Amino acid sequence: MSQQSPPALRVGMAGYAFMGAAHSHAWRTAHRFFDLPLTPELTAIAGRNRSGVEQAARRMGWGSVETDWRALIERDDIDLIDICTPGNTHAEIAIAALQAGKHVLCEKPLANSVAEAQHMAAVAEEAARSGVFAMCGYSYRRTPALALMKHMVQDGRLGAIRQVRAQYLQDWLSDENAPLTWRLDKAKSGSGALGDIGAHSIDAAQFVTGLDITGVSALLETFTRERPVGGDLVGLGGHGDVSADTARGPVTVDDAALFTARFDGGAIGVFEATRTALGRKNAMRLEVNGTLGSLAFDFEDMNFLHFYDGTDAEDARGFHRIMVTEPAHPYVGNWWPTGHGLGYEHGFTHQVVDLVRALGSNTQPTPSFSDALGVQKVLAAVEDSAANNSQWTTIKGNNP
Ligand code: SOE
């Protein structure tokens, strides 16, 4: 007798660039490797350019297209809106979707300002009372090695947390002729490396340690203040047909962000986010030092977690290189035999798994918009500090 498939979760996605492709892969894949209470269906994808969104729909497996995100929200055959568009659109789309009774998955950072994020979190809190839920896409939490890191900290393997060291290093803007894109326009992206990749480090540090950042001292830098307009950035690395005499426009965001931080509970941290660290491609790194041990992760070596256990016998002490591919490790048991490794896209699939399981049990998925508001407050404090000679800037009540 054929097993009855779980009810459909009909998804409408806004946007179809890099994150749209990663999310589409996750919606297509999650239920084929994990038992889920709902079966995602790629019902419709929206984008302003009809030929572009039609090509994306064919390539990514979406059932229909819209040229306006509002049409997704008006459709009664869509249960969840997945927002994969630039940050300046997140608030309007998420609020409209939640108020129309549709669940929301919104890419990070949640918004381009604390005010927008507060509004989104308030609407999400209200919607949750009616069983309509929202989640923010801090996908690195679902990298198995980072999830293992959190479990080990929670289990007390590091003792009391003393220091956090977080870097997110890329180099796709090292070339001063890399063209202007929406990520370099503050009106669209909210900030540069700080919000684009520094937000991941802030969320991961707070998620892994369970500690909130309470204050920062920061500096931001923009090395290349004008870039060619009109070049099409291929992926994030190469770029299209720009030449030395292509007209140049202003860059209005940071290339690099550095800040020190204090956490509740007494720990201190140092953070770095840059898109001009030549040679570093996607080095999202997190190290946590405690009184009993240390843990260290580098996304460019994402299947491994490095653990120094201070309780080891003295002659056996040293960093252990844990290959995070054992069935006992988070998520990996649903994929391949031990030693076969996972990739960047698996974090997005695990994000869908946890979201769909939460929706299936009528519970709040994490990170919630309230959690993401906490990250937004840290981003704003970093910008405030940097604008005031790196003065110490506190984050009052990291969550509403
Ligand atoms: C670009 O820096 C980017 O695509 C980020 O926007 C993503 O959130 C990160 O996962 C990879 O790098």
Short mmCIF file of C-alpha atoms and ligand atoms in Angstrom, two decimals:
data_model
loop_
_atom_site.label_atom_id
_atom_site.label_comp_id
_atom_site.label_asym_id
_atom_site.label_seq_id
_atom_site.Cartn_x
_atom_site.Cartn_y
_atom_site.Cartn_z
CA MET A 1 0.00 0.00 0.00
CA SER A 2 1.54 3.38 -1.03
CA GLN A 3 2.40 5.50 1.98
CA GLN A 4 0.27 8.69 2.12
CA SER A 5 2.52 11.78 1.50
CA PRO A 6 2.37 14.43 4.23
CA PRO A 7 0.28 17.52 3.37
CA ALA A 8 1.85 20.05 1.01
CA LEU A 9 3.60 23.22 2.16
CA ARG A 10 3.16 25.46 -0.87
CA VAL A 11 6.03 27.94 -1.17
CA GLY A 12 6.19 31.26 -3.00
CA MET A 13 9.66 32.76 -3.33
CA ALA A 14 10.56 36.38 -3.98
CA GLY A 15 13.92 36.74 -5.74
CA TYR A 16 16.00 34.32 -7.80
CA ALA A 17 19.69 35.24 -7.53
CA PHE A 18 22.31 33.53 -5.34
CA MET A 19 20.09 33.06 -2.29
CA GLY A 20 17.11 32.16 -4.48
CA ALA A 21 19.15 29.36 -6.01
CA ALA A 22 20.35 28.11 -2.61
CA HIS A 23 16.85 28.20 -1.11
CA SER A 24 15.30 26.53 -4.18
CA HIS A 25 17.78 23.66 -3.85
CA ALA A 26 16.77 23.31 -0.19
CA TRP A 27 13.02 23.31 -0.90
CA ARG A 28 13.54 20.65 -3.61
CA THR A 29 15.76 18.45 -1.47
CA ALA A 30 14.81 18.53 2.22
CA HIS A 31 11.92 16.04 2.17
CA ARG A 32 13.89 13.62 0.01
CA PHE A 33 16.50 13.11 2.73
CA PHE A 34 14.59 13.91 5.94
CA ASP A 35 11.19 12.75 7.21
CA LEU A 36 9.09 15.91 7.30
CA PRO A 37 5.50 16.51 8.49
CA LEU A 38 4.82 18.66 5.40
CA THR A 39 6.01 18.23 1.81
CA PRO A 40 7.43 21.47 0.33
CA GLU A 41 6.10 22.36 -3.09
CA LEU A 42 7.82 25.00 -5.25
CA THR A 43 4.56 26.66 -6.25
CA ALA A 44 5.62 30.10 -7.57
CA ILE A 45 8.65 32.36 -7.89
CA ALA A 46 8.47 36.14 -8.32
CA GLY A 47 10.86 38.53 -10.03
CA ARG A 48 10.42 41.85 -11.81
CA ASN A 49 12.05 40.69 -15.05
CA ARG A 50 9.64 38.22 -16.69
CA SER A 51 12.21 36.50 -18.95
CA GLY A 52 14.67 36.27 -16.07
CA VAL A 53 12.19 34.80 -13.61
CA GLU A 54 10.81 32.40 -16.24
CA GLN A 55 14.34 31.11 -16.90
CA ALA A 56 14.92 30.80 -13.16
CA ALA A 57 11.64 28.91 -12.72
CA ARG A 58 12.66 26.40 -15.37
CA ARG A 59 16.16 25.99 -13.95
CA MET A 60 15.18 25.85 -10.28
CA GLY A 61 11.94 23.86 -10.61
CA TRP A 62 9.21 26.38 -9.76
CA GLY A 63 5.65 25.64 -10.92
CA SER A 64 4.67 29.17 -11.95
CA VAL A 65 5.97 32.74 -12.05
CA GLU A 66 4.84 36.19 -10.95
CA THR A 67 6.41 39.55 -11.80
CA ASP A 68 5.31 41.17 -8.55
CA TRP A 69 5.80 39.71 -5.04
CA ARG A 70 2.39 41.09 -4.07
CA ALA A 71 0.79 38.52 -6.39
CA LEU A 72 2.39 35.72 -4.32
CA ILE A 73 0.67 37.10 -1.22
CA GLU A 74 -2.69 37.40 -2.97
CA ARG A 75 -2.62 33.76 -4.10
CA ASP A 76 -4.57 31.31 -1.94
CA ASP A 77 -2.46 28.40 -3.20
CA ILE A 78 0.63 29.62 -1.30
CA ASP A 79 1.24 28.91 2.41
CA LEU A 80 4.74 30.38 2.94
CA ILE A 81 6.65 33.31 1.47
CA ASP A 82 10.44 32.91 1.17
CA ILE A 83 12.15 36.31 0.90
CA CYS A 84 15.41 36.16 -1.08
CA THR A 85 15.56 39.81 -2.15
CA PRO A 86 17.78 42.73 -1.03
CA GLY A 87 17.39 43.96 2.54
CA ASN A 88 15.43 47.11 1.70
CA THR A 89 12.48 44.93 0.62
CA HIS A 90 12.38 42.55 3.61
CA ALA A 91 10.11 44.54 5.92
CA GLU A 92 7.38 45.33 3.39
CA ILE A 93 7.20 41.79 2.03
CA ALA A 94 7.40 40.01 5.42
CA ILE A 95 4.79 42.23 7.09
CA ALA A 96 2.36 41.90 4.19
CA ALA A 97 2.84 38.11 4.08
CA LEU A 98 2.36 37.62 7.83
CA GLN A 99 -0.71 39.87 7.89
CA ALA A 100 -2.11 37.78 5.01
CA GLY A 101 -1.69 34.65 7.15
CA LYS A 102 1.34 33.25 5.33
CA HIS A 103 4.43 31.87 7.09
CA VAL A 104 7.70 33.65 6.26
CA LEU A 105 11.34 32.67 5.79
CA CYS A 106 13.37 35.88 5.41
CA GLU A 107 17.04 36.05 4.38
CA LYS A 108 19.52 37.76 6.67
CA PRO A 109 20.03 40.35 7.87
CA LEU A 110 16.39 40.74 8.86
CA ALA A 111 16.16 44.38 7.80
CA ASN A 112 18.19 47.51 7.03
CA SER A 113 17.42 49.21 10.36
CA VAL A 114 16.46 48.43 13.96
CA ALA A 115 13.17 50.26 13.47
CA GLU A 116 12.21 48.02 10.55
CA ALA A 117 13.35 44.92 12.46
CA GLN A 118 11.32 45.94 15.53
CA HIS A 119 8.21 46.33 13.38
CA MET A 120 8.79 42.94 11.74
CA ALA A 121 9.35 41.25 15.10
CA ALA A 122 6.18 42.78 16.54
CA VAL A 123 4.06 41.66 13.56
CA ALA A 124 5.64 38.19 13.73
CA GLU A 125 4.89 37.93 17.46
CA GLU A 126 1.26 38.79 16.77
CA ALA A 127 1.02 36.34 13.84
CA ALA A 128 2.51 33.52 15.93
CA ARG A 129 -0.50 33.75 18.24
CA SER A 130 -2.57 32.53 15.26
CA GLY A 131 -0.07 29.80 14.30
CA VAL A 132 1.56 31.82 11.51
CA PHE A 133 5.33 31.71 11.99
CA ALA A 134 8.41 33.59 10.74
CA MET A 135 12.08 32.61 10.70
CA CYS A 136 15.23 34.46 9.66
CA GLY A 137 17.77 32.66 7.44
CA TYR A 138 20.94 32.58 9.51
CA SER A 139 21.84 29.32 7.78
CA TYR A 140 25.32 28.81 9.28
CA ARG A 141 23.64 27.63 12.53
CA ARG A 142 22.73 24.54 10.50
CA THR A 143 26.26 23.67 9.40
CA PRO A 144 26.79 20.40 11.28
CA ALA A 145 30.13 21.45 12.82
CA LEU A 146 28.66 24.71 14.17
CA ALA A 147 25.60 22.88 15.49
CA LEU A 148 27.98 20.40 17.20
CA MET A 149 29.94 23.35 18.60
CA LYS A 150 26.77 24.65 20.25
CA HIS A 151 25.90 21.23 21.68
CA MET A 152 29.40 20.89 23.17
CA VAL A 153 29.28 24.38 24.74
CA GLN A 154 25.80 23.67 26.11
CA ASP A 155 27.07 20.36 27.55
CA GLY A 156 29.74 22.29 29.48
CA ARG A 157 32.72 20.85 27.57
CA LEU A 158 34.38 24.31 27.54
CA GLY A 159 33.43 25.32 31.07
CA ALA A 160 32.78 29.05 31.52
CA ILE A 161 33.16 31.03 28.29
CA ARG A 162 35.98 33.59 28.38
CA GLN A 163 36.66 34.67 24.76
CA VAL A 164 35.07 34.62 21.31
CA ARG A 165 37.03 35.16 18.09
CA ALA A 166 34.86 35.57 14.97
CA GLN A 167 36.06 36.35 11.44
CA TYR A 168 34.21 36.28 8.16
CA LEU A 169 36.75 36.83 5.36
CA GLN A 170 35.98 37.11 1.65
CA ASP A 171 37.89 38.78 -1.18
CA TRP A 172 35.44 39.40 -4.04
CA LEU A 173 35.82 43.17 -3.64
CA SER A 174 39.62 43.20 -3.55
CA ASP A 175 39.64 44.26 -7.22
CA GLU A 176 38.84 47.98 -7.38
CA ASN A 177 37.14 47.31 -10.74
CA ALA A 178 34.65 44.84 -9.32
CA PRO A 179 31.43 46.59 -10.36
CA LEU A 180 28.76 48.25 -8.26
CA THR A 181 25.95 45.89 -7.20
CA TRP A 182 23.04 46.29 -4.79
CA ARG A 183 25.30 44.97 -2.01
CA LEU A 184 27.38 48.18 -2.29
CA ASP A 185 24.39 50.53 -2.14
CA LYS A 186 23.42 51.39 1.46
CA ALA A 187 19.86 52.22 0.39
CA LYS A 188 19.43 48.59 -0.74
CA SER A 189 21.79 46.58 1.50
CA GLY A 190 21.78 48.62 4.72
CA SER A 191 25.54 48.14 5.17
CA GLY A 192 28.44 46.35 3.50
CA ALA A 193 30.53 43.50 4.89
CA LEU A 194 29.11 44.31 8.33
CA GLY A 195 25.51 43.32 7.58
CA ASP A 196 26.18 40.97 4.69
CA ILE A 197 28.65 38.64 6.47
CA GLY A 198 29.34 40.19 9.87
CA ALA A 199 25.70 39.47 10.73
CA HIS A 200 26.42 35.74 10.32
CA SER A 201 29.31 35.99 12.80
CA ILE A 202 27.19 37.88 15.35
CA ASP A 203 24.36 35.34 15.10
CA ALA A 204 26.73 32.34 15.21
CA ALA A 205 28.64 33.70 18.23
CA GLN A 206 25.43 34.34 20.19
CA PHE A 207 23.90 31.01 19.05
CA VAL A 208 26.94 28.88 19.93
CA THR A 209 27.72 30.52 23.28
CA GLY A 210 24.12 31.27 24.34
CA LEU A 211 25.43 34.71 25.36
CA ASP A 212 24.19 38.08 24.07
CA ILE A 213 26.55 40.88 23.02
CA THR A 214 25.99 43.82 25.39
CA GLY A 215 28.37 46.42 23.97
CA VAL A 216 30.86 47.13 21.16
CA SER A 217 33.68 49.38 20.03
CA ALA A 218 34.02 49.45 16.25
CA LEU A 219 35.56 50.84 13.11
CA LEU A 220 34.39 50.57 9.50
CA GLU A 221 36.47 51.19 6.37
CA THR A 222 35.70 51.60 2.66
CA PHE A 223 38.90 51.17 0.64
CA THR A 224 37.38 51.64 -2.84
CA ARG A 225 34.92 54.53 -2.80
CA GLU A 226 33.89 54.42 -6.47
CA ARG A 227 33.33 51.40 -8.71
CA PRO A 228 32.31 50.77 -12.35
CA VAL A 229 28.58 50.88 -12.94
CA GLY A 230 26.73 48.42 -15.14
CA GLY A 231 29.08 45.46 -14.88
CA ASP A 232 27.26 42.27 -14.08
CA LEU A 233 28.81 40.55 -11.09
CA VAL A 234 29.06 36.89 -12.10
CA GLY A 235 28.39 34.97 -8.88
CA LEU A 236 30.41 36.81 -6.28
CA GLY A 237 33.86 36.30 -7.66
CA GLY A 238 34.25 37.23 -11.29
CA HIS A 239 32.63 40.27 -12.91
CA GLY A 240 31.40 41.18 -16.30
CA ASP A 241 32.47 43.52 -19.04
CA VAL A 242 33.93 46.53 -17.28
CA SER A 243 36.95 48.43 -18.58
CA ALA A 244 39.09 51.16 -17.07
CA ASP A 245 36.99 53.90 -18.73
CA THR A 246 33.58 52.53 -17.61
CA ALA A 247 31.72 55.23 -15.69
CA ARG A 248 32.12 54.85 -11.90
CA GLY A 249 29.56 55.41 -9.17
CA PRO A 250 29.81 55.82 -5.37
CA VAL A 251 30.17 52.95 -2.92
CA THR A 252 28.08 53.84 0.13
CA VAL A 253 28.88 50.91 2.44
CA ASP A 254 31.86 49.44 4.28
CA ASP A 255 34.39 47.07 2.73
CA ALA A 256 35.51 45.93 6.18
CA ALA A 257 34.23 46.05 9.76
CA LEU A 258 36.22 45.40 12.95
CA PHE A 259 34.83 45.46 16.47
CA THR A 260 35.46 44.30 20.02
CA ALA A 261 32.54 43.13 22.11
CA ARG A 262 31.46 42.29 25.64
CA PHE A 263 28.94 39.48 26.25
CA ASP A 264 26.59 39.06 29.16
CA GLY A 265 28.23 36.72 31.64
CA GLY A 266 31.64 38.43 31.34
CA ALA A 267 33.06 36.99 28.12
CA ILE A 268 34.77 39.27 25.60
CA GLY A 269 35.07 38.98 21.84
CA VAL A 270 36.75 40.27 18.71
CA PHE A 271 34.98 40.35 15.34
CA GLU A 272 36.15 40.97 11.77
CA ALA A 273 34.09 41.01 8.57
CA THR A 274 35.69 41.90 5.26
CA ARG A 275 35.21 41.38 1.53
CA THR A 276 38.77 42.50 0.68
CA ALA A 277 40.91 39.85 2.40
CA LEU A 278 42.70 38.76 -0.77
CA GLY A 279 42.89 34.98 -0.89
CA ARG A 280 40.15 34.31 1.67
CA LYS A 281 37.08 33.10 -0.27
CA ASN A 282 34.48 32.26 2.35
CA ALA A 283 36.40 31.95 5.60
CA MET A 284 33.62 32.11 8.18
CA ARG A 285 35.60 31.31 11.33
CA LEU A 286 34.55 31.00 14.97
CA GLU A 287 36.72 30.12 17.96
CA VAL A 288 35.45 29.95 21.53
CA ASN A 289 37.80 29.70 24.52
CA GLY A 290 36.53 28.52 27.91
CA THR A 291 37.99 27.53 31.26
CA LEU A 292 38.03 23.82 30.34
CA GLY A 293 38.68 23.89 26.62
CA SER A 294 38.44 25.57 23.20
CA LEU A 295 36.52 24.95 19.98
CA ALA A 296 37.48 26.30 16.55
CA PHE A 297 35.67 26.20 13.19
CA ASP A 298 36.53 27.47 9.69
CA PHE A 299 33.86 27.21 6.98
CA GLU A 300 36.60 26.73 4.38
CA ASP A 301 37.20 23.42 6.20
CA MET A 302 33.54 22.98 7.06
CA ASN A 303 33.44 19.23 7.75
CA PHE A 304 35.83 19.55 10.68
CA LEU A 305 35.63 20.98 14.20
CA HIS A 306 38.79 21.46 16.27
CA PHE A 307 38.51 20.77 20.00
CA TYR A 308 41.12 21.31 22.70
CA ASP A 309 40.03 19.46 25.84
CA GLY A 310 41.80 20.89 28.84
CA THR A 311 40.71 17.91 30.91
CA ASP A 312 42.73 15.47 28.78
CA ALA A 313 45.65 13.77 30.48
CA GLU A 314 48.59 16.19 30.29
CA ASP A 315 50.60 14.04 27.85
CA ALA A 316 47.59 13.74 25.52
CA ARG A 317 46.57 17.40 25.32
CA GLY A 318 46.26 19.04 21.92
CA PHE A 319 43.58 20.10 19.45
CA HIS A 320 41.50 17.12 18.29
CA ARG A 321 40.36 17.39 14.64
CA ILE A 322 36.80 16.04 14.74
CA MET A 323 35.48 14.93 11.34
CA VAL A 324 31.83 15.92 11.69
CA THR A 325 30.38 13.12 9.58
CA GLU A 326 29.39 10.55 12.19
CA PRO A 327 25.72 9.53 12.48
CA ALA A 328 25.78 10.95 16.02
CA HIS A 329 26.55 14.44 14.65
CA PRO A 330 23.76 16.95 13.85
CA TYR A 331 21.98 16.36 10.52
CA VAL A 332 24.70 14.21 8.86
CA GLY A 333 23.08 10.83 9.54
CA ASN A 334 20.47 11.60 6.86
CA TRP A 335 23.08 12.05 4.13
CA TRP A 336 26.10 9.89 3.35
CA PRO A 337 28.23 7.29 5.13
CA THR A 338 30.84 8.68 7.52
CA GLY A 339 33.73 10.53 5.87
CA HIS A 340 31.85 11.66 2.74
CA GLY A 341 31.35 15.27 3.79
CA LEU A 342 28.75 17.96 3.13
CA GLY A 343 28.79 21.40 1.47
CA TYR A 344 27.52 24.97 1.63
CA GLU A 345 24.09 24.03 0.29
CA HIS A 346 23.40 21.55 3.11
CA GLY A 347 23.02 24.35 5.65
CA PHE A 348 20.11 25.71 3.62
CA THR A 349 18.51 22.25 3.38
CA HIS A 350 18.85 21.78 7.16
CA GLN A 351 17.29 25.24 7.57
CA VAL A 352 14.23 24.04 5.62
CA VAL A 353 14.14 20.78 7.63
CA ASP A 354 14.02 22.64 10.96
CA LEU A 355 11.54 25.21 9.63
CA VAL A 356 9.14 22.60 8.24
CA ARG A 357 9.36 20.47 11.40
CA ALA A 358 8.53 23.53 13.51
CA LEU A 359 5.56 24.41 11.29
CA GLY A 360 4.39 20.79 11.40
CA SER A 361 4.34 20.91 15.20
CA ASN A 362 2.88 24.44 15.35
CA THR A 363 5.95 25.76 17.19
CA GLN A 364 8.14 28.85 16.66
CA PRO A 365 11.09 28.11 14.35
CA THR A 366 14.46 29.65 15.26
CA PRO A 367 16.03 32.05 14.73
CA SER A 368 12.82 33.99 15.16
CA PHE A 369 12.44 37.60 13.99
CA SER A 370 13.00 38.52 17.64
CA ASP A 371 16.35 36.68 17.60
CA ALA A 372 17.22 38.43 14.35
CA LEU A 373 16.24 41.79 15.88
CA GLY A 374 18.93 41.10 18.47
CA VAL A 375 21.51 40.80 15.68
CA GLN A 376 20.15 43.97 14.06
CA LYS A 377 20.73 45.88 17.32
CA VAL A 378 24.36 44.79 17.35
CA LEU A 379 24.79 45.86 13.71
CA ALA A 380 23.36 49.30 14.57
CA ALA A 381 25.60 49.63 17.64
CA VAL A 382 28.65 48.83 15.49
CA GLU A 383 27.66 51.54 13.01
CA ASP A 384 26.99 54.03 15.83
CA SER A 385 30.33 53.28 17.47
CA ALA A 386 32.23 53.57 14.19
CA ALA A 387 30.54 56.92 13.48
CA ASN A 388 31.65 58.23 16.88
CA ASN A 389 35.38 57.51 16.95
CA SER A 390 34.88 53.88 18.03
CA GLN A 391 33.34 54.97 21.31
CA TRP A 392 31.99 52.15 23.47
CA THR A 393 28.31 51.61 22.52
CA THR A 394 25.92 49.46 24.55
CA ILE A 395 23.02 47.32 23.29
CA LYS A 396 20.21 47.74 25.76
CA GLY A 397 18.26 44.48 26.13
CA ASN A 398 19.45 42.50 23.17
CA ASN A 399 15.94 41.15 22.60
CA PRO A 400 12.70 43.18 22.90
C1 SOE B 1 27.98 37.38 0.09
O1 SOE B 1 28.87 37.93 0.85
C2 SOE B 1 27.32 36.13 0.67
O2 SOE B 1 26.55 35.64 -0.38
C3 SOE B 1 26.38 36.42 1.84
O3 SOE B 1 25.39 37.36 1.47
C4 SOE B 1 25.74 35.11 2.27
O4 SOE B 1 24.85 35.34 3.37
C5 SOE B 1 26.83 34.12 2.67
O5 SOE B 1 26.23 32.87 3.01
C6 SOE B 1 27.81 33.92 1.52
O6 SOE B 1 28.33 35.20 1.07
#
